[in-house]
PDB file of C-alpha atoms in Angstrom:
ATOM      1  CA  UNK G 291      33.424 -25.947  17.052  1.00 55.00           C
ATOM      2  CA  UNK G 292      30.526 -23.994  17.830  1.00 66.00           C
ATOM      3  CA  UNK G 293      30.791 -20.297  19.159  1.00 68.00           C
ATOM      4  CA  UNK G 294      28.659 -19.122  21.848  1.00 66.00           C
ATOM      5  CA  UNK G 295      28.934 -15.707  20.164  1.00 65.00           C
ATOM      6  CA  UNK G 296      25.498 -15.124  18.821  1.00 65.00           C
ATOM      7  CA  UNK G 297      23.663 -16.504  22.188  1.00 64.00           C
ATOM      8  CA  UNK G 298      25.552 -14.344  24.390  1.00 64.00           C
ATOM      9  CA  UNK G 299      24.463 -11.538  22.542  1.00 60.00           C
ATOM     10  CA  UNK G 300      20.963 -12.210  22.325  1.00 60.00           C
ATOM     11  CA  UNK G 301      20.804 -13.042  26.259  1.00 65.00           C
ATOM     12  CA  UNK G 302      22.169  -9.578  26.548  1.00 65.00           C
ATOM     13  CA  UNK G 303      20.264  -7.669  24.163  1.00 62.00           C
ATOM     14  CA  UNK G 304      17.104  -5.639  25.177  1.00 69.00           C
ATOM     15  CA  UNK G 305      15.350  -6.877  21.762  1.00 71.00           C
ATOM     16  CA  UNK G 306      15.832  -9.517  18.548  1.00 75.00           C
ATOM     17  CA  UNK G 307      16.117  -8.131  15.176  1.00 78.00           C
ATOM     18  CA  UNK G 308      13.248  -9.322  12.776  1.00 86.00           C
ATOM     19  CA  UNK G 309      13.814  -7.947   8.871  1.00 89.00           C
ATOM     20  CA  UNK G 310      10.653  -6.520   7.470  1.00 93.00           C
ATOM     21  CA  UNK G 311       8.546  -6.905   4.662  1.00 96.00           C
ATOM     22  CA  UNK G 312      11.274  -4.113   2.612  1.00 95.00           C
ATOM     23  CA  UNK G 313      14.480  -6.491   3.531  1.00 95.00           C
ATOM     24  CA  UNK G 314      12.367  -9.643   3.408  1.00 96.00           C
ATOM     25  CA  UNK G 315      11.118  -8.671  -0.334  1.00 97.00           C
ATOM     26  CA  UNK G 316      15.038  -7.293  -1.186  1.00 96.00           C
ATOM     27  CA  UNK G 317      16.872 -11.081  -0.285  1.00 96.00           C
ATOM     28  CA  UNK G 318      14.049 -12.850  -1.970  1.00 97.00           C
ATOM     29  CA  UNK G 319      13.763 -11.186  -5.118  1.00 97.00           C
ATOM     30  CA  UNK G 320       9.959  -9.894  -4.598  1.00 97.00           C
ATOM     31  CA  UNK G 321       8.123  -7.029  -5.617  1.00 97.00           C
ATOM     32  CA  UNK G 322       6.949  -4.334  -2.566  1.00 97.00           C
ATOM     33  CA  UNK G 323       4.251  -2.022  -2.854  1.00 97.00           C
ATOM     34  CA  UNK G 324       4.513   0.831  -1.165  1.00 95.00           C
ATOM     35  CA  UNK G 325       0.865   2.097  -0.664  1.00 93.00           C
ATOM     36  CA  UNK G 326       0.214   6.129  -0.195  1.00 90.00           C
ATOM     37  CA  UNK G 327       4.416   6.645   0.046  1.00 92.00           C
ATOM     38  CA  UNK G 328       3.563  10.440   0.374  1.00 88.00           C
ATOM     39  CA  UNK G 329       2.311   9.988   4.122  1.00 89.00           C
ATOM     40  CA  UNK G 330       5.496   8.319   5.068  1.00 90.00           C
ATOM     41  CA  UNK G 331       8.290  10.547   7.355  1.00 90.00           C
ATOM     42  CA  UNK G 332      11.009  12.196   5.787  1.00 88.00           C
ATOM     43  CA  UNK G 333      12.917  10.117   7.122  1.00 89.00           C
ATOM     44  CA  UNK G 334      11.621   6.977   5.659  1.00 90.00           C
ATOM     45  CA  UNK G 335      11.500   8.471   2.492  1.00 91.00           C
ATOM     46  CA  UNK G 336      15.332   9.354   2.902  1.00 89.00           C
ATOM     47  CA  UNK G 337      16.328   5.504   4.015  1.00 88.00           C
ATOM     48  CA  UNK G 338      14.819   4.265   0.601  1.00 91.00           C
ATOM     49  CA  UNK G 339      16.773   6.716  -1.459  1.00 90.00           C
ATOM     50  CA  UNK G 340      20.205   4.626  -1.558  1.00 91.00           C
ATOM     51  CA  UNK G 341      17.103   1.340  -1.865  1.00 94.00           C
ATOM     52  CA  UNK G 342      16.351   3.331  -5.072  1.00 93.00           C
ATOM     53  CA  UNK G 343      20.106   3.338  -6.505  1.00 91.00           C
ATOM     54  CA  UNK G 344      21.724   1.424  -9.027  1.00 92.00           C
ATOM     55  CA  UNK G 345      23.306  -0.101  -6.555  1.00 92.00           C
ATOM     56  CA  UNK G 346      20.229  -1.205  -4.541  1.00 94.00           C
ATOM     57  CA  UNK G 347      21.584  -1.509  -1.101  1.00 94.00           C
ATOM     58  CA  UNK G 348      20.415  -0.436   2.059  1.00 92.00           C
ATOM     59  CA  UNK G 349      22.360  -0.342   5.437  1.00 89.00           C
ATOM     60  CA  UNK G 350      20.714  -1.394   8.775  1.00 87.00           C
ATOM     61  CA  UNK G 351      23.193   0.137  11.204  1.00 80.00           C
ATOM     62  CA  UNK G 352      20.064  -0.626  13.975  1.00 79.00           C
ATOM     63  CA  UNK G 353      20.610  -3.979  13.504  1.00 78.00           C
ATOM     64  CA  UNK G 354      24.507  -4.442  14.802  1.00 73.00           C
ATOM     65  CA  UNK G 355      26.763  -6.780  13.854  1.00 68.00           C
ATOM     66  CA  UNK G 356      30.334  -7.604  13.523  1.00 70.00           C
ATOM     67  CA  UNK G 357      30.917  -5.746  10.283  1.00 73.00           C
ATOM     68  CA  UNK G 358      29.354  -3.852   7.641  1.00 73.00           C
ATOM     69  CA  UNK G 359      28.459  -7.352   5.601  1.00 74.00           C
ATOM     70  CA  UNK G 360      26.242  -7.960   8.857  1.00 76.00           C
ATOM     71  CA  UNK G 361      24.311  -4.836   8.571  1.00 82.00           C
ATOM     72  CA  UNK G 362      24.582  -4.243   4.748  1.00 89.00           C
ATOM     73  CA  UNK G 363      21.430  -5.880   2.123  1.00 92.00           C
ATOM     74  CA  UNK G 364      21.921  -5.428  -1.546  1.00 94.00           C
ATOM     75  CA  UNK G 365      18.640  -6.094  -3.098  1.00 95.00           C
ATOM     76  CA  UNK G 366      18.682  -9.333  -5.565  1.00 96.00           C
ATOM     77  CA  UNK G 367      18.245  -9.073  -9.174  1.00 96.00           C
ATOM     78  CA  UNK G 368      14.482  -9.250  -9.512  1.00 97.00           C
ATOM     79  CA  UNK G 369      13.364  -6.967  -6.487  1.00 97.00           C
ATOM     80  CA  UNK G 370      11.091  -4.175  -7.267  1.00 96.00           C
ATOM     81  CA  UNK G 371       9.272  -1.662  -5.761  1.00 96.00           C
ATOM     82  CA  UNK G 372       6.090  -0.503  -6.741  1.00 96.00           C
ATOM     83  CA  UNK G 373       4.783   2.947  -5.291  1.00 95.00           C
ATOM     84  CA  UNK G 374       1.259   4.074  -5.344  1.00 92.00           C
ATOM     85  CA  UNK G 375      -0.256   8.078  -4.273  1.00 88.00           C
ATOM     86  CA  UNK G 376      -2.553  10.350  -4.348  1.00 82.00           C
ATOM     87  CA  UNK G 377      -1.564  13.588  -5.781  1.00 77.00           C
ATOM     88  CA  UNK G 378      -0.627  16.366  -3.411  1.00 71.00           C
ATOM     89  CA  UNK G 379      -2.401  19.028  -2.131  1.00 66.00           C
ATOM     90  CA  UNK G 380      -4.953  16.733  -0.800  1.00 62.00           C
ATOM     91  CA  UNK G 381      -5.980  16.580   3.294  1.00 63.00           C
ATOM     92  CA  UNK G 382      -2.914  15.283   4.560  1.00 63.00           C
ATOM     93  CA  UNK G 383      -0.786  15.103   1.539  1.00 71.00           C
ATOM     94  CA  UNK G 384       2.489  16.342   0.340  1.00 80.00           C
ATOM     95  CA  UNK G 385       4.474  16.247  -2.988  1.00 84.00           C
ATOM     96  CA  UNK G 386       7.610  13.413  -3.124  1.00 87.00           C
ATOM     97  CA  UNK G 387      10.787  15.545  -3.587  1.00 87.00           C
ATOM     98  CA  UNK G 388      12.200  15.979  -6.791  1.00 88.00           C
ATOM     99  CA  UNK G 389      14.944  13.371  -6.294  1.00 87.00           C
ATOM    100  CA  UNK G 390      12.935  10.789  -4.999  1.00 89.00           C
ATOM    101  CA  UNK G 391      10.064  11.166  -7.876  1.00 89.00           C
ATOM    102  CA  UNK G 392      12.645  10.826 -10.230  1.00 90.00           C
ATOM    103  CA  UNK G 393      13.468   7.762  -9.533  1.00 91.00           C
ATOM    104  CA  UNK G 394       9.849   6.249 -10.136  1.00 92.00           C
ATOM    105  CA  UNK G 395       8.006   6.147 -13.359  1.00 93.00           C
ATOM    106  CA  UNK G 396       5.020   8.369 -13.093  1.00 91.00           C
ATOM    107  CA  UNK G 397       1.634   6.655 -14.541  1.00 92.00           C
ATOM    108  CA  UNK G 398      -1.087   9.780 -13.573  1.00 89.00           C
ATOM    109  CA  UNK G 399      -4.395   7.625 -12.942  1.00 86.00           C
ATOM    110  CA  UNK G 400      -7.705   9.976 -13.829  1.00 84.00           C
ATOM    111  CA  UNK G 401     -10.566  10.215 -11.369  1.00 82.00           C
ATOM    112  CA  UNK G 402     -13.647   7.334 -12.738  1.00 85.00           C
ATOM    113  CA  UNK G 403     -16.703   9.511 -12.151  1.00 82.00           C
ATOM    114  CA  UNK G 404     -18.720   7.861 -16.145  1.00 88.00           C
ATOM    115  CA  UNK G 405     -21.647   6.851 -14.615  1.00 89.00           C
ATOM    116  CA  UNK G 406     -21.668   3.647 -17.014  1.00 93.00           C
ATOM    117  CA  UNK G 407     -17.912   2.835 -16.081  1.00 94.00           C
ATOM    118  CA  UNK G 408     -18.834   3.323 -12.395  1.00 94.00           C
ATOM    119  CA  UNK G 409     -21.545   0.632 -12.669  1.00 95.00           C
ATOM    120  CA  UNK G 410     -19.317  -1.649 -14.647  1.00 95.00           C
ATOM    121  CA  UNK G 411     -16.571  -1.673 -11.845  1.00 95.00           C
ATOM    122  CA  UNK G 412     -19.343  -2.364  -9.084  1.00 96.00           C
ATOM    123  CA  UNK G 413     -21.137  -5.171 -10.948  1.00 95.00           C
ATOM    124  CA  UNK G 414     -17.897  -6.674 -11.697  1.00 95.00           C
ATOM    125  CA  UNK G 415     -17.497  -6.798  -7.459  1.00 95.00           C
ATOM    126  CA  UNK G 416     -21.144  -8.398  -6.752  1.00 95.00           C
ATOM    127  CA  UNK G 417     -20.417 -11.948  -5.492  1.00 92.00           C
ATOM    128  CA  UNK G 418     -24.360 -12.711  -5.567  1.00 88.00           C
ATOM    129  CA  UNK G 419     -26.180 -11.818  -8.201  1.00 88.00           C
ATOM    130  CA  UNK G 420     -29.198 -10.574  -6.520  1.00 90.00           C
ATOM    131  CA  UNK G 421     -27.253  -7.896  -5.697  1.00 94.00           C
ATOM    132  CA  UNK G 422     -26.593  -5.992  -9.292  1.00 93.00           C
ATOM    133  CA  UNK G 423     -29.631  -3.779  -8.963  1.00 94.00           C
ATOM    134  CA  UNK G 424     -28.288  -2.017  -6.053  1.00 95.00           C
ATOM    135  CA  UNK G 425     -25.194  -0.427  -7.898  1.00 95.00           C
ATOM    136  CA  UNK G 426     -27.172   2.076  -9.360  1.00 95.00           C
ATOM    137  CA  UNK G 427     -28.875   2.972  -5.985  1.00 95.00           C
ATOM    138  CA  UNK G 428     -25.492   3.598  -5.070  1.00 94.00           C
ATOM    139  CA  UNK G 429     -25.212   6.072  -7.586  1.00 93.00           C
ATOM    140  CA  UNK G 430     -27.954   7.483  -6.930  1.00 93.00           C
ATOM    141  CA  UNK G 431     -27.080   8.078  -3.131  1.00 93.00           C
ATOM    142  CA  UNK G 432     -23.663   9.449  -4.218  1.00 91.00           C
ATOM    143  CA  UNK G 433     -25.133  11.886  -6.722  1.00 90.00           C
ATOM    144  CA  UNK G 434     -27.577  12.840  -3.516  1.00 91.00           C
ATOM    145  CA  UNK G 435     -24.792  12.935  -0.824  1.00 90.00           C
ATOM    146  CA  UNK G 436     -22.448  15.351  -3.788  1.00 89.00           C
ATOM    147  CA  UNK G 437     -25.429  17.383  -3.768  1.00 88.00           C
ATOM    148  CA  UNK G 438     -26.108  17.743   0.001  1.00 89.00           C
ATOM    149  CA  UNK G 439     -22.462  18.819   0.365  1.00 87.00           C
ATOM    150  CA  UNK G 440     -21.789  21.259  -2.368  1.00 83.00           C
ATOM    151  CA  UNK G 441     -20.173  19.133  -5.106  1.00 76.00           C
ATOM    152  CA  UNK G 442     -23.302  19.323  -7.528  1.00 70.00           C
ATOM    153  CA  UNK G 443     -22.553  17.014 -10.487  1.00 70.00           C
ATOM    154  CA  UNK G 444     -20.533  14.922  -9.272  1.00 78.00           C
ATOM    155  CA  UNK G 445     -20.385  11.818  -6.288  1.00 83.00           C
ATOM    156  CA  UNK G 446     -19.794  12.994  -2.346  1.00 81.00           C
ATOM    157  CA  UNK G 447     -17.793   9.870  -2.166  1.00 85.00           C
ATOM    158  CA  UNK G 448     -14.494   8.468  -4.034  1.00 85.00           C
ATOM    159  CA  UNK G 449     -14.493   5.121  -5.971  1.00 88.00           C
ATOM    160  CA  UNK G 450     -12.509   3.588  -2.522  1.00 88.00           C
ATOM    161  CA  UNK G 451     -15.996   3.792  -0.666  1.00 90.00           C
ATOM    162  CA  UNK G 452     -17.866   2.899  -3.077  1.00 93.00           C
ATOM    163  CA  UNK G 453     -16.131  -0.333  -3.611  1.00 94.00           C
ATOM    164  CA  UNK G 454     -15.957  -0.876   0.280  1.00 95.00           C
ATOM    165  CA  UNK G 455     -19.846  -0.406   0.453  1.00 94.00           C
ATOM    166  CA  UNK G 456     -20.143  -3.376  -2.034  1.00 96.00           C
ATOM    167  CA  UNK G 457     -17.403  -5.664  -0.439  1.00 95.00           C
ATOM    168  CA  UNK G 458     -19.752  -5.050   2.807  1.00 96.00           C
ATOM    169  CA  UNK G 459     -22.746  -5.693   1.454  1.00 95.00           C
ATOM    170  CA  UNK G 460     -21.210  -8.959  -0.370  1.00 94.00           C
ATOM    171  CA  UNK G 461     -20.337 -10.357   3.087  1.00 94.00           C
ATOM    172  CA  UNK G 462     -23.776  -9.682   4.917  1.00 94.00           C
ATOM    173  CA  UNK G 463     -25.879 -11.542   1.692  1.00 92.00           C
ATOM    174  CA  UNK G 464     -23.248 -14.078   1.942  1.00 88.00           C
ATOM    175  CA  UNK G 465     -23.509 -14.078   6.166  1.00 90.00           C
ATOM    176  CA  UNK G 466     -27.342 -14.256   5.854  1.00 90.00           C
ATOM    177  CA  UNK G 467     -27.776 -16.730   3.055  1.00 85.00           C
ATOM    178  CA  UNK G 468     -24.078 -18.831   2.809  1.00 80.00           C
ATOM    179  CA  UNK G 469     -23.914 -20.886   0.099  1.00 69.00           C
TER     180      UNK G 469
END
């Protein structure tokens, strides 16, 4: 026989739990990235500690339920989580406490500011040829806008902008003349 259980409780309830992209990627076996995880809360930070233990289980006492299997997810065999930030000390940015960094492997990332390896990674990002020539007008500018703001010898802008300045002007060649 079917119990009327679970649609008396949702009648009643003010909202409908949904899992998220963490809990979704924990019962499936995916991998998460977890982009910038030095801007998240404290308090984020804390949930994913007991995430980050052997025992890779988390406990969603938010979402109710009958008993502690209702509310408990042990992440399957394959899930991973891959975290990505930007040292601290920049605008905005803190350091990951001790404990939580130590449960990550580190990979430190330089800063690309090689000219020649700059103009490599934007010609490998021009979707129409016609564009290639303009990379190193874009180094130019940078090497003018560093300049203009104080940072003589080096770019005013970080590899991110670069790259979004050639994804935009990718999509207004391809806008103007579609293929």
């Amino acid at each position: 026989p079917r119990t009327l259980f679970p649609y008396t409780t949702l009648f009643r309830s003010l909202f409908e739990w949904h899992d998220g992209p963490l809990v979704q990627a924990m019962h499936a076996g995916d991998l998460i990235l977890l982009d910038e995880i030095s801007l998240a809360d404290d308090s984020v930070l804390e949930r994913l500690n007991s995430v980050l233990e052997p025992s890779r289980t988390l406990v969603l006492a938010e979402k109710g339920g009958r008993d502690l299997d209702d509310i408990r997810v042990v992440g399957h065999p394959d899930f991973q989580i891959l975290a990505t930030m930007n040292p601290g000390g920049d605008f905005g940015k803190k350091e990951l406490s001790p404990a939580l960094r130590n449960r990550f492997t580190e990979i430190w990332v330089p800063l690309v500011d090689d000219p020649e390896e700059l103009l490599h990674i934007i010609g490998s990002r021009w979707r129409e040829p016609s564009l290639e020539p303009y990379g190193a007008k874009i180094l130019e500018f940078g090497r003018w806008f560093g300049d203009a703001v104080g940072v003589q010898g080096n770019l005013g802008i970080g590899l991110r902008d670069i790259l979004a300045w050639v994804d935009f002007l990718n999509t207004v060649v391809l806008r103007i003349h579609p293929s």
